[in-house]
Short mmCIF file of C-alpha atoms in Angstrom, two decimals:
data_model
loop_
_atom_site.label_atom_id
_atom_site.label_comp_id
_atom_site.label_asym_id
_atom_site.label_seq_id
_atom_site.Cartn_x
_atom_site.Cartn_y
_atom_site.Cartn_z
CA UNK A 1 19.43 -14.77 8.43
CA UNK A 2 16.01 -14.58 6.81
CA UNK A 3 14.36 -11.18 7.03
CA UNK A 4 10.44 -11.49 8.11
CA UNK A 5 8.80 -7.88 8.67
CA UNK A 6 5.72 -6.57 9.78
CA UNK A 7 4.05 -3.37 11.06
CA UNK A 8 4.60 -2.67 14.18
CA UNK A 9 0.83 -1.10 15.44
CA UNK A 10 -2.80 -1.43 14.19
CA UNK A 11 -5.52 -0.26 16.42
CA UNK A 12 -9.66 -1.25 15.32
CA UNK A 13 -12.83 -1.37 16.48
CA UNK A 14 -14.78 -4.05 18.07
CA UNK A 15 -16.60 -5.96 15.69
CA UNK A 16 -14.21 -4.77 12.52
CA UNK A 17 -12.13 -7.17 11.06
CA UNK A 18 -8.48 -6.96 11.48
CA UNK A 19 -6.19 -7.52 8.76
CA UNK A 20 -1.64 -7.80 10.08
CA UNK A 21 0.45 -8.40 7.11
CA UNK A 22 4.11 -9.93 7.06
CA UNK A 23 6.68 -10.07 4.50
CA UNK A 24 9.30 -12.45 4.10
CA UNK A 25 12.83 -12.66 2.04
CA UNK A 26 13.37 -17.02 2.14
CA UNK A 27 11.89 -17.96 -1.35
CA UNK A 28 11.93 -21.42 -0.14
CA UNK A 29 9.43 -21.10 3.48
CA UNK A 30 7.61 -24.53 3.89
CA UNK A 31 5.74 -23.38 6.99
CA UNK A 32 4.11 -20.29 7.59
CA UNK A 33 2.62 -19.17 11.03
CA UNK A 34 1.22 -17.15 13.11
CA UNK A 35 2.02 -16.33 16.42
CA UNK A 36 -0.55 -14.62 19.40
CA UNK A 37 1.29 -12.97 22.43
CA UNK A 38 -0.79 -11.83 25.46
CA UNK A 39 1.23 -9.45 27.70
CA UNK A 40 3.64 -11.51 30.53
CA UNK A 41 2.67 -14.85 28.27
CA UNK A 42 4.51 -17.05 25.95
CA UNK A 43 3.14 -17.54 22.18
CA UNK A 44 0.56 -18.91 21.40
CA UNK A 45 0.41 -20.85 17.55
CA UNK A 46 -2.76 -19.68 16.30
CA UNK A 47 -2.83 -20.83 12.44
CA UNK A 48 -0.68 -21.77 9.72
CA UNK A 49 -0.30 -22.50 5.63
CA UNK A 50 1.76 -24.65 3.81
CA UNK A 51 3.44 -23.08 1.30
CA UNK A 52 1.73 -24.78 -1.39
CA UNK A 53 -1.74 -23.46 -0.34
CA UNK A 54 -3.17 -19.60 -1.17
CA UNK A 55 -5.42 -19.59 1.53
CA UNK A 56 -6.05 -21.21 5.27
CA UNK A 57 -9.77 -20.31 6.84
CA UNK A 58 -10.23 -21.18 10.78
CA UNK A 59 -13.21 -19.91 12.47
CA UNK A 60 -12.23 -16.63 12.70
CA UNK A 61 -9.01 -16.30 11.16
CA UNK A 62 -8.01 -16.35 7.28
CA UNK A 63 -4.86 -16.75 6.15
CA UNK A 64 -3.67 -15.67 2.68
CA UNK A 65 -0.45 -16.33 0.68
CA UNK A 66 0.79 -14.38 -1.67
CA UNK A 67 4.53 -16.51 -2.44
CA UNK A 68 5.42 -15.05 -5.75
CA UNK A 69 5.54 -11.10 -3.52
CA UNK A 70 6.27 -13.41 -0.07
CA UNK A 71 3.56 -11.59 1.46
CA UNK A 72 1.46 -13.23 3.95
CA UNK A 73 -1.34 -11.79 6.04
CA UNK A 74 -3.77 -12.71 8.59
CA UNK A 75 -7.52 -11.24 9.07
CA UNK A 76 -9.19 -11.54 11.98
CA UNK A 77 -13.47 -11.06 11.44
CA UNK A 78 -15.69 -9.71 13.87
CA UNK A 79 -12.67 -8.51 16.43
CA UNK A 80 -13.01 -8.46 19.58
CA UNK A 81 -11.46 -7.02 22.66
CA UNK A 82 -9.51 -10.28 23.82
CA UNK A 83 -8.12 -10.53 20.19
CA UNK A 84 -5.46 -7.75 21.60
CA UNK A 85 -1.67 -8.70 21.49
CA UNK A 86 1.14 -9.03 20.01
CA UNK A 87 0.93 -11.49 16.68
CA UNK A 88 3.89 -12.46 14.92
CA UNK A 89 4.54 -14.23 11.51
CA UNK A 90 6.98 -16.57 11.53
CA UNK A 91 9.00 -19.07 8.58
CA UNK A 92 10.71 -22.08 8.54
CA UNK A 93 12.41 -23.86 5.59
CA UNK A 94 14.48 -26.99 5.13
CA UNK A 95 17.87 -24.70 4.35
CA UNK A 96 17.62 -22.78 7.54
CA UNK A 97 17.85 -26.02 9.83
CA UNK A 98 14.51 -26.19 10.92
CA UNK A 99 15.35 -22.72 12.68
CA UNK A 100 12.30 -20.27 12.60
CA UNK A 101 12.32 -16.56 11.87
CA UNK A 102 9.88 -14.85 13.47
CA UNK A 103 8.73 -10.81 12.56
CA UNK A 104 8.83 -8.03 14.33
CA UNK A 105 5.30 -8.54 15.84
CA UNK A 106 2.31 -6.00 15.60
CA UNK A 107 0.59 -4.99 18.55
CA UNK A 108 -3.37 -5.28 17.80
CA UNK A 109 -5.38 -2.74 19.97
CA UNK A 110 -9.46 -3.31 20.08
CA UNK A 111 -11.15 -0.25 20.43
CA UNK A 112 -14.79 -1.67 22.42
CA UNK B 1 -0.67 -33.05 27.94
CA UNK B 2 1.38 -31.07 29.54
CA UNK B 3 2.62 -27.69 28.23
CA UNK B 4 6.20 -26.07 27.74
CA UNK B 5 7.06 -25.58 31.96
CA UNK B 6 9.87 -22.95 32.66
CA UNK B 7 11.89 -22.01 35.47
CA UNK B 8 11.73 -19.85 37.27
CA UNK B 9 9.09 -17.33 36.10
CA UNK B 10 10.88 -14.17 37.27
CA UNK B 11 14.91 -13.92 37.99
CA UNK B 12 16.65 -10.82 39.16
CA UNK B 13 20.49 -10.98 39.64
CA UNK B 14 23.27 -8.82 39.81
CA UNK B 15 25.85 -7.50 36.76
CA UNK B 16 28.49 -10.03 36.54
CA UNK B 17 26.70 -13.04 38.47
CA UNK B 18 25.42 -15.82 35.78
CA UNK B 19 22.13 -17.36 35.79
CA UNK B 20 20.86 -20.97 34.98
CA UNK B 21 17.28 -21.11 33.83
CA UNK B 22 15.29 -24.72 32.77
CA UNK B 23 12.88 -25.96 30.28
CA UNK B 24 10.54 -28.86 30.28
CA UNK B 25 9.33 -29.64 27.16
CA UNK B 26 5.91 -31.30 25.94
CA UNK B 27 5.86 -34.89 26.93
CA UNK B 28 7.56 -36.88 23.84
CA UNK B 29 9.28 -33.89 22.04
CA UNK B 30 12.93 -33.94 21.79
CA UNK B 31 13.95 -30.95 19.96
CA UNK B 32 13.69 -27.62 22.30
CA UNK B 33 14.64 -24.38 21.02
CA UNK B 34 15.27 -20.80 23.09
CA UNK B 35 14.19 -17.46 22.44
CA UNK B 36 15.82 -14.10 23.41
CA UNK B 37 13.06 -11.66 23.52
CA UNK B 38 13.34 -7.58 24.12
CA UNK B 39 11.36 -4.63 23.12
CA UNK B 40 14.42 -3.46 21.04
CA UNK B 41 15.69 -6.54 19.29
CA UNK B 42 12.21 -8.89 19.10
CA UNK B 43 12.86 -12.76 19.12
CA UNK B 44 15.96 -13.89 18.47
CA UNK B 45 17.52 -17.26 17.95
CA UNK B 46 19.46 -18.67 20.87
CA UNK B 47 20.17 -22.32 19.89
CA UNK B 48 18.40 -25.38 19.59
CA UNK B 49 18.80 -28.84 20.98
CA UNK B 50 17.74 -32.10 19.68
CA UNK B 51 18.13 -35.84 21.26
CA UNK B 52 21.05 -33.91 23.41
CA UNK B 53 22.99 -32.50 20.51
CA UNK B 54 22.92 -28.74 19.73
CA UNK B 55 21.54 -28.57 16.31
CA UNK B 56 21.39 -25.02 15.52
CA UNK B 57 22.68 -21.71 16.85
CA UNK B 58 22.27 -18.40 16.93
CA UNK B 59 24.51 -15.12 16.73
CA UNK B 60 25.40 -14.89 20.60
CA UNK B 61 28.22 -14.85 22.30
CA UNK B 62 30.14 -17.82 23.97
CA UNK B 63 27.98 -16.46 27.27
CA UNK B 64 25.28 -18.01 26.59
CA UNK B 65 25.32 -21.68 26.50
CA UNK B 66 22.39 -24.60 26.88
CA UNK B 67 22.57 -28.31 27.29
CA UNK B 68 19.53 -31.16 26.58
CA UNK B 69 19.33 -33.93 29.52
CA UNK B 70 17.97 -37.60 27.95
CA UNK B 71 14.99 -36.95 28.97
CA UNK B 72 14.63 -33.79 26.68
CA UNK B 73 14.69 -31.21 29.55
CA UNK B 74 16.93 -28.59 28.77
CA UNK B 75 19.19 -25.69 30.49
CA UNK B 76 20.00 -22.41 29.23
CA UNK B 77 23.32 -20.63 31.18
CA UNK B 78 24.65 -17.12 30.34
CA UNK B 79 27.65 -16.36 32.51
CA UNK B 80 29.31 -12.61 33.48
CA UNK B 81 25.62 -11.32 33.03
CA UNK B 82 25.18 -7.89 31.09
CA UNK B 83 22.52 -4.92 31.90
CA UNK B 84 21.97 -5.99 27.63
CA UNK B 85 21.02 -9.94 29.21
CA UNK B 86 17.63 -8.27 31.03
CA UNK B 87 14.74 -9.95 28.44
CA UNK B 88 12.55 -12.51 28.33
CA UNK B 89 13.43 -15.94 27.69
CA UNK B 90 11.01 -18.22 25.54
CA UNK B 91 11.76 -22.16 25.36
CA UNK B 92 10.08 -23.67 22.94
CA UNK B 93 9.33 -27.63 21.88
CA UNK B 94 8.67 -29.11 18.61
CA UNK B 95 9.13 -33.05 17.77
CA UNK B 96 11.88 -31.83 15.86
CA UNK B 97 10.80 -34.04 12.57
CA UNK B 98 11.39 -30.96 10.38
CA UNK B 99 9.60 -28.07 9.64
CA UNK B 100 5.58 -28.98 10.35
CA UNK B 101 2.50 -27.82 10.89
CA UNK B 102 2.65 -28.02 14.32
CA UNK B 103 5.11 -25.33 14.78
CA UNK B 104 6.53 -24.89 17.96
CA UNK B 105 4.99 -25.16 21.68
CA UNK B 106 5.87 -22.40 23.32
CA UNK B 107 6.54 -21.96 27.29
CA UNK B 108 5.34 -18.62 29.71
CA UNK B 109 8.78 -17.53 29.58
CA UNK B 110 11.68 -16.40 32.37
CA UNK B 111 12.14 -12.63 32.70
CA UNK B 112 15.57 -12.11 33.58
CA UNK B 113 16.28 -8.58 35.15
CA UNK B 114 19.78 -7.87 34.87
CA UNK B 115 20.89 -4.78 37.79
#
């Protein structure tokens, strides 16, 4: 299968921005997303890019593409105590069935 | 709209037994997907079901098995249950049109405790 890998902790204080970063082997990702996970919950789809975009900006949240290193990452601004969880990135692509890989997660601790 | 519903929330059954859990996807989406997920191991791939057929599967054994009714709701079974099996199962719903931007709708999960 398709290899998708992140860091598994990053801890920072309120108000900081946040910055989780994901690799990803499949050359050929259409989707890229990214995943929130709040502890005894399901995920939650926060964002995503197409792969034919650099960057994605939602309120908060910026999402930037890297494809020719397959690096993807998401920043978070002003973070705030409810921001921690667990985020994953995740891939899909046309070869893989419409399956999607998702990373290892990183757990996001807020400091207030 | 509705979200992702799953049954039950919390399951806890004995080595050996096997366990049926359900899935109730968003109102209109016919593919439904499940989710193996542990501390050790992360998400993994189960299988995925669209318009009744399995379309995709993971690398499990023949344990664990799933069906798709008409109306999209779907069933997950793993039989001879394992101490391994304890996790938390994700079902998740997408229209199944392809990959989009809409990713997949996921439900609350059923933690399975395997003793």
């Amino acid at each position: 299968g398709e290899d998708v890998e992140q860091s598994l902790f990053l801890s920072v204080r309120e108000g900081d921005s946040s910055v989780i970063n994901c690799t990803y082997t499949d050359s050929s990702s259409t989707y890229l997303y990214w995943y929130k996970q709040e502890p005894g919950a399901g995920l939650q789809l926060l964002t995503y890019i197409f792969s034919n975009m650099d960057m994605k900006q939602d309120q908060r949240l910026t999402v930037l593409l890297n494809k020719k290193d397959k690096h993807l990452s998401l920043r978070i601004a002003d973070t705030q105590t409810g921001d921690s969880a667990i985020y994953f990135c995740a891939e899909t692509s046309p070869g893989t069935g419409n399956q999607f890989y998702f990373g290892t997660g990183t757990s996001l601790t807020v400091i207030p | 709209k509705a979200g992702v519903t799953q049954t039950p929330r919390y399951l806890i059954k004995t080595r050996g037994q096997q366990v049926t859990l359900s899935c109730s996807p968003i109102s209109g989406h016919r593919s439904v997907s499940w989710y193996q997920q542990t501390p050790g191991q992360g998400l993994q791939f189960l299988f995925e079901y669209f318009s009744e057929t399995q379309r995709n599967k993971g690398n499990f054994p023949g344990r664990f098995s799933g069906r798709q009714f008409s109306n999209s709701r779907s069933e997950m079974n793993v039989s001879t249950l394992e101490l391994g099996d304890s996790a938390l199962y994700l079902c998740a719903s997408s229209s199944g049109q392809g990959a989009t931007s809409y990713g997949y709708t996921f439900g609350s999960g059923t933690r399975l405790t395997v003793v």
